[in-house]
PDB file of C-alpha atoms in Angstrom:
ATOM      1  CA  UNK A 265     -30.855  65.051 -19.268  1.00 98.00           C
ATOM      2  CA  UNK A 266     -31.635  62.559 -22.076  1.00 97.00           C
ATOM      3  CA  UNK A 267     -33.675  59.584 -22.169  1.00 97.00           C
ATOM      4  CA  UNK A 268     -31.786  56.394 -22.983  1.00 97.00           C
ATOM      5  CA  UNK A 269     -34.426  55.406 -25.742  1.00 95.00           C
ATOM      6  CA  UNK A 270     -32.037  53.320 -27.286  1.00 95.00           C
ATOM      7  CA  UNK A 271     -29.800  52.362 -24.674  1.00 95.00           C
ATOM      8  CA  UNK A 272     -27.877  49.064 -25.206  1.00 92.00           C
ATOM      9  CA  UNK A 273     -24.200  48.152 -25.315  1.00 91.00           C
ATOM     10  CA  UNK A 274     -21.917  50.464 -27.224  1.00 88.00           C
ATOM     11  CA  UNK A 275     -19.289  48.883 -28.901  1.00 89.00           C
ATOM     12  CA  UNK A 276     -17.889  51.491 -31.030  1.00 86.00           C
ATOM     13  CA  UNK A 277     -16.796  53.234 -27.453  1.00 91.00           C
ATOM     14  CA  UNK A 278     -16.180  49.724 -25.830  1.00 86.00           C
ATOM     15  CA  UNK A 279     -12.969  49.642 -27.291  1.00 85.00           C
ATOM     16  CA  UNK A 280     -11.317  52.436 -24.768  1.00 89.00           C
ATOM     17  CA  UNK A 281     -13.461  52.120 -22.013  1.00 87.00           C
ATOM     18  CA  UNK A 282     -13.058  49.365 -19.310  1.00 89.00           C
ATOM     19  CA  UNK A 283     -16.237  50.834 -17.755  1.00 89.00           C
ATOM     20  CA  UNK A 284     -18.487  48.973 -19.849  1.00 86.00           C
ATOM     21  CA  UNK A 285     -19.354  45.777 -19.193  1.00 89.00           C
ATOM     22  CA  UNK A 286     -21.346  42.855 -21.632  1.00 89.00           C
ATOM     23  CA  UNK A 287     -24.241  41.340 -19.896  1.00 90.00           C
ATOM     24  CA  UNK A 288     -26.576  38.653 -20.763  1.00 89.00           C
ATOM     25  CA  UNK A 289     -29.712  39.946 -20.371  1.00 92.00           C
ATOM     26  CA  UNK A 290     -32.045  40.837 -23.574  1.00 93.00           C
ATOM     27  CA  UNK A 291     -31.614  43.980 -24.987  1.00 92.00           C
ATOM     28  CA  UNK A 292     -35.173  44.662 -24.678  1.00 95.00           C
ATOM     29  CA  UNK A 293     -35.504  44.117 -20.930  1.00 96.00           C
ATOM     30  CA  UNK A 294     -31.795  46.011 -20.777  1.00 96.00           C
ATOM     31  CA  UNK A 295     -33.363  49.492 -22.585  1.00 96.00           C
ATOM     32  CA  UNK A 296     -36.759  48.799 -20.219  1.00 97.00           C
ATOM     33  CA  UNK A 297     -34.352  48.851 -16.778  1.00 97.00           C
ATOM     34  CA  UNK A 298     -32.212  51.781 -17.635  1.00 97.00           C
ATOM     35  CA  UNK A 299     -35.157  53.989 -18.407  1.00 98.00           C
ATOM     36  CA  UNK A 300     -36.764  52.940 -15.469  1.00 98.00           C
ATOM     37  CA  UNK A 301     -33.266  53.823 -13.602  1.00 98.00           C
ATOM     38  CA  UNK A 302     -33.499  57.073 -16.046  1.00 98.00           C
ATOM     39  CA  UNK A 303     -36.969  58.423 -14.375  1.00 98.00           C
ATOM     40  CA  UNK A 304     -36.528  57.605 -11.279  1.00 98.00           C
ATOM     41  CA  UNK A 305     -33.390  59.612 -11.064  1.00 98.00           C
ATOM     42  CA  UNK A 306     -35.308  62.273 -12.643  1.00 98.00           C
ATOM     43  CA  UNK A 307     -37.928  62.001 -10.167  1.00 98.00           C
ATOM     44  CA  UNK A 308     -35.101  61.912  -6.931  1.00 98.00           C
ATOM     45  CA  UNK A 309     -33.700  65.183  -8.192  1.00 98.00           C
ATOM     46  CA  UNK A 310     -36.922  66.905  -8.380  1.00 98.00           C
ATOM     47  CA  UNK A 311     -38.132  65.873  -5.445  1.00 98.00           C
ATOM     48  CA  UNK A 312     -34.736  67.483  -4.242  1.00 98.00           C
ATOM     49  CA  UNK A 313     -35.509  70.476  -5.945  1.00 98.00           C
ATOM     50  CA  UNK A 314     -33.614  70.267  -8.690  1.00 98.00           C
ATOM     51  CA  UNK A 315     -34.682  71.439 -12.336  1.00 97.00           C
ATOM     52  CA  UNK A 316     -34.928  69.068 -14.879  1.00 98.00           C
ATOM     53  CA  UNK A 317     -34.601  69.827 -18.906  1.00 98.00           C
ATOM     54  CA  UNK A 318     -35.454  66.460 -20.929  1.00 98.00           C
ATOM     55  CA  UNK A 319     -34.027  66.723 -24.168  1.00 97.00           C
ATOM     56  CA  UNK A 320     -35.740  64.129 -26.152  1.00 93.00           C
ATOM     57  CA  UNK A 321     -35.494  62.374 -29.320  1.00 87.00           C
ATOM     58  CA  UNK A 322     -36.824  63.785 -32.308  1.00 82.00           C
ATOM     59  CA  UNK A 323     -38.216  61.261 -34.893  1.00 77.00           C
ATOM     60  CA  UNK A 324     -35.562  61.538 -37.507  1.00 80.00           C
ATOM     61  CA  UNK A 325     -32.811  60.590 -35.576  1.00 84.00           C
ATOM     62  CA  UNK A 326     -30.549  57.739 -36.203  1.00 89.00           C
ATOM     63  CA  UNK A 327     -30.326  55.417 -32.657  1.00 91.00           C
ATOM     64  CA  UNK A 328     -28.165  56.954 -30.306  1.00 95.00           C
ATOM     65  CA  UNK A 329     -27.102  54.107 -27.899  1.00 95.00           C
ATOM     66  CA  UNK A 330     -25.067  56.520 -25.201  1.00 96.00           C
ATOM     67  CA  UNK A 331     -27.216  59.624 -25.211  1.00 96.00           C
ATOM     68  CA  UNK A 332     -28.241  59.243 -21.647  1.00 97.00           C
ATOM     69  CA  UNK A 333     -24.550  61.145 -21.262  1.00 97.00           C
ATOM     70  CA  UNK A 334     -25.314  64.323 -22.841  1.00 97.00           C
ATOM     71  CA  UNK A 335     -22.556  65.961 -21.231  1.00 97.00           C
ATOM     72  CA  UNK A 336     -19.860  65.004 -23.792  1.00 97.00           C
ATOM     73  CA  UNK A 337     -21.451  66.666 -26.432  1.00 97.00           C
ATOM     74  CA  UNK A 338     -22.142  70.120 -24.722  1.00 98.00           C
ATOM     75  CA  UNK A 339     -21.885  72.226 -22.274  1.00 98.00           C
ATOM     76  CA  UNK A 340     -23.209  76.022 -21.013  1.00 97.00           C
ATOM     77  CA  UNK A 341     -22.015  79.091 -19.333  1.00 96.00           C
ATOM     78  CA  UNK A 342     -23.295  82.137 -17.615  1.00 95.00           C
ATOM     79  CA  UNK A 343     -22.717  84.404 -20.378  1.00 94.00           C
ATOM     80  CA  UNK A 344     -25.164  82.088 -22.585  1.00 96.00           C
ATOM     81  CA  UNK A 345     -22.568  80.819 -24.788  1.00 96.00           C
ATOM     82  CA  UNK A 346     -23.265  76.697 -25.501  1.00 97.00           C
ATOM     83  CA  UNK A 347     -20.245  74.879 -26.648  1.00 97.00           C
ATOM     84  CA  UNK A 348     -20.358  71.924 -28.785  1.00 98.00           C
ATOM     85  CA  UNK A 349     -17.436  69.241 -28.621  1.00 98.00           C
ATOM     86  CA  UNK A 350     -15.733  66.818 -31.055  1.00 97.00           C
ATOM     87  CA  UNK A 351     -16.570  63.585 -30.021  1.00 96.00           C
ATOM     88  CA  UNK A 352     -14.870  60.236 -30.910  1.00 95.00           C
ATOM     89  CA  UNK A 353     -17.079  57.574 -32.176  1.00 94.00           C
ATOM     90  CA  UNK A 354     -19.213  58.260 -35.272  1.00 93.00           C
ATOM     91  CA  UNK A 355     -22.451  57.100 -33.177  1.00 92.00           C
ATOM     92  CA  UNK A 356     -22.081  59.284 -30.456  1.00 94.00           C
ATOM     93  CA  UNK A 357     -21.434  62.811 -32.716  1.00 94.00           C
ATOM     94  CA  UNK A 358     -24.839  61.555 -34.004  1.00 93.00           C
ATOM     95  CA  UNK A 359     -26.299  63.189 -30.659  1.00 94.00           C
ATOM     96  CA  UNK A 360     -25.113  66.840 -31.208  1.00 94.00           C
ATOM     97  CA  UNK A 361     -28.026  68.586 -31.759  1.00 92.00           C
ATOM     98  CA  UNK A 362     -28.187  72.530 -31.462  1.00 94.00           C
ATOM     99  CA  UNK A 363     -31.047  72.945 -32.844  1.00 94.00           C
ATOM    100  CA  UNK A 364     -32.927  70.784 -30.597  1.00 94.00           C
ATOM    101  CA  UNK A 365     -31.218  71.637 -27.037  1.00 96.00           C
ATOM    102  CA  UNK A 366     -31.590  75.606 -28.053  1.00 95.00           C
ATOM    103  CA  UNK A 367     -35.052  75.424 -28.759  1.00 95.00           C
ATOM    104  CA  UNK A 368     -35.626  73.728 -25.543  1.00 96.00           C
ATOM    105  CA  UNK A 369     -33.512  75.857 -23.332  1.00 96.00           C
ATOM    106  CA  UNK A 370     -36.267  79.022 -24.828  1.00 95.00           C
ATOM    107  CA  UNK A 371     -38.871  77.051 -24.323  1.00 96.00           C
ATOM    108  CA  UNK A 372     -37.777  76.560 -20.633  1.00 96.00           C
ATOM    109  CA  UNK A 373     -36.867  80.353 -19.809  1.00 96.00           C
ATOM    110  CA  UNK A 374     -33.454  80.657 -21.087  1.00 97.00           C
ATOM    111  CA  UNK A 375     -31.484  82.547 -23.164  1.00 93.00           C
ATOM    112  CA  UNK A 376     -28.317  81.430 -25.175  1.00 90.00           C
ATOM    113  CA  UNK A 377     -26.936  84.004 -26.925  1.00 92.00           C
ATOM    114  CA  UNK A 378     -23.795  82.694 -28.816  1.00 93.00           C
ATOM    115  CA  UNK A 379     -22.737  78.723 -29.975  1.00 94.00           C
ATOM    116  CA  UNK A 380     -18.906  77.943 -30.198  1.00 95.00           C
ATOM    117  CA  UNK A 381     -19.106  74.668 -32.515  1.00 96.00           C
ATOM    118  CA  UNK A 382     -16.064  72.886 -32.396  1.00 95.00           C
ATOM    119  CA  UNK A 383     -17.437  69.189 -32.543  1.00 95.00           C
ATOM    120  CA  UNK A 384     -16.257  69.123 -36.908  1.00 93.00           C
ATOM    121  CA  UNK A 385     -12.557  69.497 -35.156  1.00 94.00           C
ATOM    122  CA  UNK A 386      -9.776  66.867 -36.000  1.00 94.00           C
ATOM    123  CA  UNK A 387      -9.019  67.039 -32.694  1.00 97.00           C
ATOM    124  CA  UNK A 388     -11.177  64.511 -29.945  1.00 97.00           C
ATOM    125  CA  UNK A 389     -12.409  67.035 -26.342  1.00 98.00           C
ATOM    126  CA  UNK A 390     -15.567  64.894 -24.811  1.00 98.00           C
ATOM    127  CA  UNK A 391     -16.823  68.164 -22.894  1.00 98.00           C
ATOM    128  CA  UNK A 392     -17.252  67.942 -19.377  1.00 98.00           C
ATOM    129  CA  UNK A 393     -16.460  64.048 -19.900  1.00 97.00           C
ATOM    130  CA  UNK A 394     -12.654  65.585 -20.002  1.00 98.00           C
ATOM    131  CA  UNK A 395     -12.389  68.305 -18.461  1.00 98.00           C
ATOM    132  CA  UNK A 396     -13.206  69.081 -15.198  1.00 98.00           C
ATOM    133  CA  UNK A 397     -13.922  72.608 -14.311  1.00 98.00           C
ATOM    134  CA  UNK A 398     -13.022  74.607 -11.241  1.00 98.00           C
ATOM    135  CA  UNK A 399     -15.275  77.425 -12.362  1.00 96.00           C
ATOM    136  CA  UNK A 400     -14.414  79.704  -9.004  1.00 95.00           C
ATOM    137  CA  UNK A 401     -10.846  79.297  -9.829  1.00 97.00           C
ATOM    138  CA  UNK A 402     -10.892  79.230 -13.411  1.00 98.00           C
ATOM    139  CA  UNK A 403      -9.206  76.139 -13.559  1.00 98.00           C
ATOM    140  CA  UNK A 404      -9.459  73.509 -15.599  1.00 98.00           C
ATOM    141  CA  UNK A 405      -8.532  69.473 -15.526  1.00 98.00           C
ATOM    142  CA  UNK A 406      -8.027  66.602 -17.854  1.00 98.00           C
ATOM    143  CA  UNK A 407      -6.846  63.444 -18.320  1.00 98.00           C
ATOM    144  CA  UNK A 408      -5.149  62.794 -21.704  1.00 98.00           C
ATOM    145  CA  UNK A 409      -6.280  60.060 -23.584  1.00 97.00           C
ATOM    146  CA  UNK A 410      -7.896  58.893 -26.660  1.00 95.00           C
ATOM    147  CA  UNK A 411     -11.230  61.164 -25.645  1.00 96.00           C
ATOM    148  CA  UNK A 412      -9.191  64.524 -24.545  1.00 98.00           C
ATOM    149  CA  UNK A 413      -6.287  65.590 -26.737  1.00 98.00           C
ATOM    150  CA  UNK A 414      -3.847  68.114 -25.080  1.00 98.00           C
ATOM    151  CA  UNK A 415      -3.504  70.592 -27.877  1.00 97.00           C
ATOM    152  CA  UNK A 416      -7.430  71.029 -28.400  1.00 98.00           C
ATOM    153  CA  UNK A 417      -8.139  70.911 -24.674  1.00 98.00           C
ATOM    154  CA  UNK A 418      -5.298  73.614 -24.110  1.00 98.00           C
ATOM    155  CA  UNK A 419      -6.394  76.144 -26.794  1.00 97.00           C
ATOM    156  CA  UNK A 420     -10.027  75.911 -25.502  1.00 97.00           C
ATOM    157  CA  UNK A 421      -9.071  76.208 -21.723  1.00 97.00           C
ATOM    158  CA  UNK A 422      -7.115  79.690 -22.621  1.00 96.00           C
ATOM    159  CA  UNK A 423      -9.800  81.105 -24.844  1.00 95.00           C
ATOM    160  CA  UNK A 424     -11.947  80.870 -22.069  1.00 96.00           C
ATOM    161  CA  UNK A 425      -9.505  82.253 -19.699  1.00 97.00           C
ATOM    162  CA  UNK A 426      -9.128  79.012 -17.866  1.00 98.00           C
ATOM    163  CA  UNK A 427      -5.829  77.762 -16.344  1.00 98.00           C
ATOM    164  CA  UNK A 428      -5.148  74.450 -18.278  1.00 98.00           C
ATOM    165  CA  UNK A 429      -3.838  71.322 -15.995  1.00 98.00           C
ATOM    166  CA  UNK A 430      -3.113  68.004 -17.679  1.00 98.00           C
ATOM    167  CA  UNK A 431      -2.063  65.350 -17.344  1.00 98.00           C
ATOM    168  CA  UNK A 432      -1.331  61.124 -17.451  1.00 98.00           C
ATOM    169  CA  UNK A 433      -3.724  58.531 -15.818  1.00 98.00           C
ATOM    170  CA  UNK A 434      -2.998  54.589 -16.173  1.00 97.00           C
ATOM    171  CA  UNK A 435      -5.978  52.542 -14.437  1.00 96.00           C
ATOM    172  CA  UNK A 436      -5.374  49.351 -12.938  1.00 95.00           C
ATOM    173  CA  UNK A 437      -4.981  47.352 -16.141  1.00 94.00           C
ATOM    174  CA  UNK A 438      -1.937  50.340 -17.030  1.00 95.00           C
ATOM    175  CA  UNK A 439      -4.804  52.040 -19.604  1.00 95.00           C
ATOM    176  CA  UNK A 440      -5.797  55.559 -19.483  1.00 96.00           C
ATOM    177  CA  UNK A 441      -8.645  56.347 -18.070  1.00 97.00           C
ATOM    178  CA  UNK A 442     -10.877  57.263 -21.319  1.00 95.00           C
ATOM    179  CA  UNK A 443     -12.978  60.689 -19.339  1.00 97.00           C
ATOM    180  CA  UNK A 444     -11.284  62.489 -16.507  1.00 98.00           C
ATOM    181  CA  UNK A 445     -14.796  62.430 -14.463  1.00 98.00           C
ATOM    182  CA  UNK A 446     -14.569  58.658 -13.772  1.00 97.00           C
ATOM    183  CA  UNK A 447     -11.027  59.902 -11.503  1.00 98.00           C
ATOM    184  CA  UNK A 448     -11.979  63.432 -10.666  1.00 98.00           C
ATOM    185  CA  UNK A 449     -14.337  65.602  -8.907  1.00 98.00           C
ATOM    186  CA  UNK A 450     -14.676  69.268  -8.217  1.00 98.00           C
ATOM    187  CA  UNK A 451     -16.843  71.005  -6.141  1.00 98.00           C
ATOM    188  CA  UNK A 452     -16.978  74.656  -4.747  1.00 97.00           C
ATOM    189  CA  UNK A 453     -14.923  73.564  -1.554  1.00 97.00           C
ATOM    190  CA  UNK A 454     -13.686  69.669  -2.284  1.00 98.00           C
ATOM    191  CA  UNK A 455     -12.041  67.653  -4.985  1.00 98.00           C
ATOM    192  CA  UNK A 456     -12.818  63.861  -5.230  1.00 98.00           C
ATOM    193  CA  UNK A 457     -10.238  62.225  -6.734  1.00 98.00           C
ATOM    194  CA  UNK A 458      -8.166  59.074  -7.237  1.00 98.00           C
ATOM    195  CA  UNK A 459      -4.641  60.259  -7.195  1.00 98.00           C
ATOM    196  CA  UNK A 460      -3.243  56.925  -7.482  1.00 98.00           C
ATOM    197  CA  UNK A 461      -4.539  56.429 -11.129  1.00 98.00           C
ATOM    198  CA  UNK A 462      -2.407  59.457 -11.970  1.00 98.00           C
ATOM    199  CA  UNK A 463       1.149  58.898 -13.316  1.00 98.00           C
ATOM    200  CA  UNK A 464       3.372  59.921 -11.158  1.00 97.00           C
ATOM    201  CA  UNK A 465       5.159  62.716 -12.555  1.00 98.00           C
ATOM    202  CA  UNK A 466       2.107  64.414 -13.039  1.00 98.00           C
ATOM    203  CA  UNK A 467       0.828  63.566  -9.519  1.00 98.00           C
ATOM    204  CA  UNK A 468       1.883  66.073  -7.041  1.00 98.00           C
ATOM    205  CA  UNK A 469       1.062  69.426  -9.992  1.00 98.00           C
ATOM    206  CA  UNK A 470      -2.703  67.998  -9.654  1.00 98.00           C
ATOM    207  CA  UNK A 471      -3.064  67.677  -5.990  1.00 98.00           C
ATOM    208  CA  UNK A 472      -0.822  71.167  -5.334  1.00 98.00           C
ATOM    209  CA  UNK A 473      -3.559  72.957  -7.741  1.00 98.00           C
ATOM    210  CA  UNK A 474      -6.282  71.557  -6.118  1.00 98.00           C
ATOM    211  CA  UNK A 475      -5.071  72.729  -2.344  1.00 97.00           C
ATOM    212  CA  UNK A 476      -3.785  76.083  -3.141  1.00 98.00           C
ATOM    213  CA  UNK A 477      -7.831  76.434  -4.794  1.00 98.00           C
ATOM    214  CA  UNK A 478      -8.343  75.297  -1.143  1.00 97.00           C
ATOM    215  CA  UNK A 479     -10.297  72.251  -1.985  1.00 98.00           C
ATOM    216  CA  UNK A 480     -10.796  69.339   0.997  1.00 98.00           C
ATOM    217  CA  UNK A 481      -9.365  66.674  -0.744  1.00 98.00           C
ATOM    218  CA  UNK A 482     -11.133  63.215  -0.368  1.00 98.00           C
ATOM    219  CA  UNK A 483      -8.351  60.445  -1.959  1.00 98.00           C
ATOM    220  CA  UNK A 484     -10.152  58.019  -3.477  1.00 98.00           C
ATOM    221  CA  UNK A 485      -8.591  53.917  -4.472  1.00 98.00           C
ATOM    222  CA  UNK A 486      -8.573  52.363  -7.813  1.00 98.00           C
ATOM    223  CA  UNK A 487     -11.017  50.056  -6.427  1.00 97.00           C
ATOM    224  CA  UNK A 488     -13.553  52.811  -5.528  1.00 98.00           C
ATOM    225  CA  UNK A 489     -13.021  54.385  -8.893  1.00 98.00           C
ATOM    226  CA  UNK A 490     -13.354  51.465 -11.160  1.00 97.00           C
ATOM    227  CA  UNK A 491     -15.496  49.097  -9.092  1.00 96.00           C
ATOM    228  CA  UNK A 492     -18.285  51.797  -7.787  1.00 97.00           C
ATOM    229  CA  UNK A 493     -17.691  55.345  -9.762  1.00 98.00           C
ATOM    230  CA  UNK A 494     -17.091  57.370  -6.629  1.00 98.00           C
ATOM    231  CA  UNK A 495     -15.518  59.519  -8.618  1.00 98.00           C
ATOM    232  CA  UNK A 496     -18.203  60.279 -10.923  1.00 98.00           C
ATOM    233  CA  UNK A 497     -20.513  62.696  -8.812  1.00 98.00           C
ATOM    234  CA  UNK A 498     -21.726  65.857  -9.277  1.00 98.00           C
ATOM    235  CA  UNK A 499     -22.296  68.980  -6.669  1.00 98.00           C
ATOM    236  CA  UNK A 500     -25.319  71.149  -7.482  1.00 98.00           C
ATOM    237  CA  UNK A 501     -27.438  73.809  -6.428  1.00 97.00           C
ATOM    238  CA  UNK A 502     -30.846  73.382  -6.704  1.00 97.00           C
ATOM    239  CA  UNK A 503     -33.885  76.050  -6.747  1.00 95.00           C
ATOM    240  CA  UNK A 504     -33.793  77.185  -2.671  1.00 97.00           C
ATOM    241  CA  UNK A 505     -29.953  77.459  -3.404  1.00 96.00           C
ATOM    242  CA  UNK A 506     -28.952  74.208  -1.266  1.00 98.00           C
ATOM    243  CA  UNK A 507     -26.151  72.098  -2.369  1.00 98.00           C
ATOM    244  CA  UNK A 508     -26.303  68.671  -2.887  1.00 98.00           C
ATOM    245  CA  UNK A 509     -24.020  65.838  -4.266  1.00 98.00           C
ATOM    246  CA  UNK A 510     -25.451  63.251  -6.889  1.00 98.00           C
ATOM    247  CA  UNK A 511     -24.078  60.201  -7.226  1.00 98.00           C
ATOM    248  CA  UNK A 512     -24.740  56.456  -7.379  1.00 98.00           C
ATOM    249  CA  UNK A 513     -26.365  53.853  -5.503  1.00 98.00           C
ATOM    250  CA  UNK A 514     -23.164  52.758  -6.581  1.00 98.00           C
ATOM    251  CA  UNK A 515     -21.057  55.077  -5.612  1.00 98.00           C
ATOM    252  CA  UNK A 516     -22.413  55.560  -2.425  1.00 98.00           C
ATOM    253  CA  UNK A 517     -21.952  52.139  -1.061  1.00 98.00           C
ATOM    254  CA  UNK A 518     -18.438  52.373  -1.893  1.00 98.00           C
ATOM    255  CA  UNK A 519     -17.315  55.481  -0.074  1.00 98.00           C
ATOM    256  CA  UNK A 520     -16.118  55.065   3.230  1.00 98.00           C
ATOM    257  CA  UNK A 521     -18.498  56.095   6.349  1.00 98.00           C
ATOM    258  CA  UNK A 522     -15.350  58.799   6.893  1.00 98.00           C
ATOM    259  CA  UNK A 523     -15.408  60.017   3.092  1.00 98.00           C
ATOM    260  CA  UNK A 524     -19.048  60.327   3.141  1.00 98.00           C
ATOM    261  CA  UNK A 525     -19.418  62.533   6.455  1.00 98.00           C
ATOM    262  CA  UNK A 526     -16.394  64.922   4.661  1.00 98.00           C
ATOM    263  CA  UNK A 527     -18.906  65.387   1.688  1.00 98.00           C
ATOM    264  CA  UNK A 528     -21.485  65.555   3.271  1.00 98.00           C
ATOM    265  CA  UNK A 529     -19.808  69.448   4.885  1.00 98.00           C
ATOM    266  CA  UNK A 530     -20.528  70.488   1.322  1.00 98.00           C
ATOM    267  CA  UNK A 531     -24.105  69.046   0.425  1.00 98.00           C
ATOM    268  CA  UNK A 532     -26.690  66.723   0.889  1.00 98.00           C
ATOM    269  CA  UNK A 533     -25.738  63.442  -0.383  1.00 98.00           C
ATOM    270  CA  UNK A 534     -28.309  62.475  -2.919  1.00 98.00           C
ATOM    271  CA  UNK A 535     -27.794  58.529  -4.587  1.00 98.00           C
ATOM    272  CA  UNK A 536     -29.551  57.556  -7.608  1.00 98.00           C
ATOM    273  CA  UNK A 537     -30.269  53.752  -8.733  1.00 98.00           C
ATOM    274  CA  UNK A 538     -28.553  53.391 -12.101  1.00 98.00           C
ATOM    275  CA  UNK A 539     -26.883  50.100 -12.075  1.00 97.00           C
ATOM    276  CA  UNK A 540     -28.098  49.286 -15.558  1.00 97.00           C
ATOM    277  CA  UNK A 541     -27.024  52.155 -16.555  1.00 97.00           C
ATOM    278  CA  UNK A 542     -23.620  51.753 -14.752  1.00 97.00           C
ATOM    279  CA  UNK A 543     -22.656  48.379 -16.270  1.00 96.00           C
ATOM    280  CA  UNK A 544     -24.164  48.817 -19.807  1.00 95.00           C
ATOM    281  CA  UNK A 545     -22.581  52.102 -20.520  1.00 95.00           C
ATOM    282  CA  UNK A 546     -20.035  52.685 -18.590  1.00 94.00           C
ATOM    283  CA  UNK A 547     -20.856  55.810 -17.288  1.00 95.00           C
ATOM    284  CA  UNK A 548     -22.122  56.850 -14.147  1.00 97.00           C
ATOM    285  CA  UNK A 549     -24.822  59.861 -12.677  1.00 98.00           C
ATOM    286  CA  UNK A 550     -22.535  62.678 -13.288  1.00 98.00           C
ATOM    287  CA  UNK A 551     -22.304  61.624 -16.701  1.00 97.00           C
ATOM    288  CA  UNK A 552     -25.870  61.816 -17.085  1.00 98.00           C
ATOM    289  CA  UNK A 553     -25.944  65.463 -15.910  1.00 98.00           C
ATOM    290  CA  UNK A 554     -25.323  68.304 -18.405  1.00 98.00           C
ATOM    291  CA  UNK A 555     -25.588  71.780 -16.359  1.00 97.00           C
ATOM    292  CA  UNK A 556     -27.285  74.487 -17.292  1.00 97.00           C
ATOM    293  CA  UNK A 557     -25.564  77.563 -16.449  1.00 97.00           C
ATOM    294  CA  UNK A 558     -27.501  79.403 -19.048  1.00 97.00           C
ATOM    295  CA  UNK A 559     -29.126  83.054 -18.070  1.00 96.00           C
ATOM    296  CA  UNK A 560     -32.819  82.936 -17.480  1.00 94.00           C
ATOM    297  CA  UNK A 561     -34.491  84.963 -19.770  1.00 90.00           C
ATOM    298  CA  UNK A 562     -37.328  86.402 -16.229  1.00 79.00           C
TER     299      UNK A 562
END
């Protein structure tokens, strides 16, 4: 996780996501809230056993106004590789720093032992921002839009020896949805997702993957999606190997008492209070979440 140190509204990535929201409240007292919201979420996920790597700033460092969502710019795997992904706005392929996250992941007891470096591609892939792994199956998701470009996402998913699935989302303004984790889920046994936000033709190929990876699927509406982020939660396992769901204060207000008892059959339901966070950037807790799949080096 990274601190927001310089959290504020970020208008070079305002212009494709809806998410964000303007609010008129100083942009002193705005950075002050969402690292408040920032450790306390740190502090709810440790006291649920989970381990917590703070990646933070180093002096030299231009301001980075979304890097409380490290997970665009990298992610990890258990063979130690860490991938680095082409990001969009100039401001936000500011935060890719290797040098930095590998020196802490030593630090912390773990070993990475190669680093693919695509982010200098032509070609826009926000990490786990667009795609959406199914790691068991080998699968992997994405919404096309201005954030995850088919041809990049395609070649990446086969070098990896991942199925690739694509395909079209419009959100309730007709826009694509700029990161497939705002619509889309995956845990080991269930897949929250908002099928309605998917164009139809490429409806039904999404939801028959999902089932025949045997995944409980929990439908979500537009209105959950883009008015609490139910879609944006994350399934972990934390340090006594329990599994537990992280999500929003948000988010869990707006599930249904029915949707939350079928996720709660695959972990504890664990909310976080982030609705600075939320508004200002447009991204939610799984957003803030970069896993660390990384071998440990004990």
């Amino acid at each position: 996780m990274v601190p927001p140190t310089d959290f504020c509204f970020n208008h070079e990535t305002g212009a494709d996501n809806e998410f964000q929201q303007k609010i008129d409240i100083a942009p002193e007292i705005i950075k002050e809230d969402a690292m408040a919201e920032f450790n306390q979420t740190i502090n709810i996920l440790r006291d649920n056993f989970i381990e917590v790597l703070v990646l933070n700033k180093s002096a030299q460092c231009p301001d980075l106004p979304d890097a409380v969502f490290p997970n665009n710019w990298f992610s990890t795997d258990t063979g130690g590789r860490l991938t680095l992904y082409p990001m969009k706005t100039k401001n936000r392929r500011a935060e890719v720093r290797p040098h930095l996250l590998t020196t802490l992941a030593e630090q912390s007891g773990y070993q990475h032992r190669q680093v693919r470096d695509i982010s200098d591609s032509k070609n826009i892939l926000e990490g786990t921002g667009s795609i959406i792994f199914d790691h068991k199956h080998k699968k992997a998701y994405a919404a096309l839009s201005e954030r995850c470009e088919k041809e990049i996402f395609e070649e990446y998913a086969q070098e990896i020896n991942y199925q690739p699935i694509s395909f079209n989302t419009a959100s309730s303004n007709g826009k694509a949805f700029y990161h497939t984790n705002v619509m889309l889920s995956i845990g080991e046994g269930f897949a929250a997702i908002c099928s309605t936000a998917i164009l139809e033709q490429d409806r039904e190929k999404v939801l028959q993957e999902l089932k025949s990876s045997h995944k409980q699927i929990i439908d979500l509406s537009l209105e959950q999606t883009e008015q609490s982020f139910c879609a944006n939660i994350l399934q972990l396992r934390n340090i006594r190997g329990e599994l537990i769901i992280v999500m929003s204060d948000t988010a869990y207000h707006g599930f249904s008492k029915e949707q939350k008892n079928l996720l709660k059959l695959h972990g504890k339901l664990v909310p976080c209070p982030i609705d600075t966070i939320e508004k200002v950037g447009g991204g939610s807790a799984r957003c803030m979440l970069a896993e660390n799949f990384l071998p440990s080096t004990s």
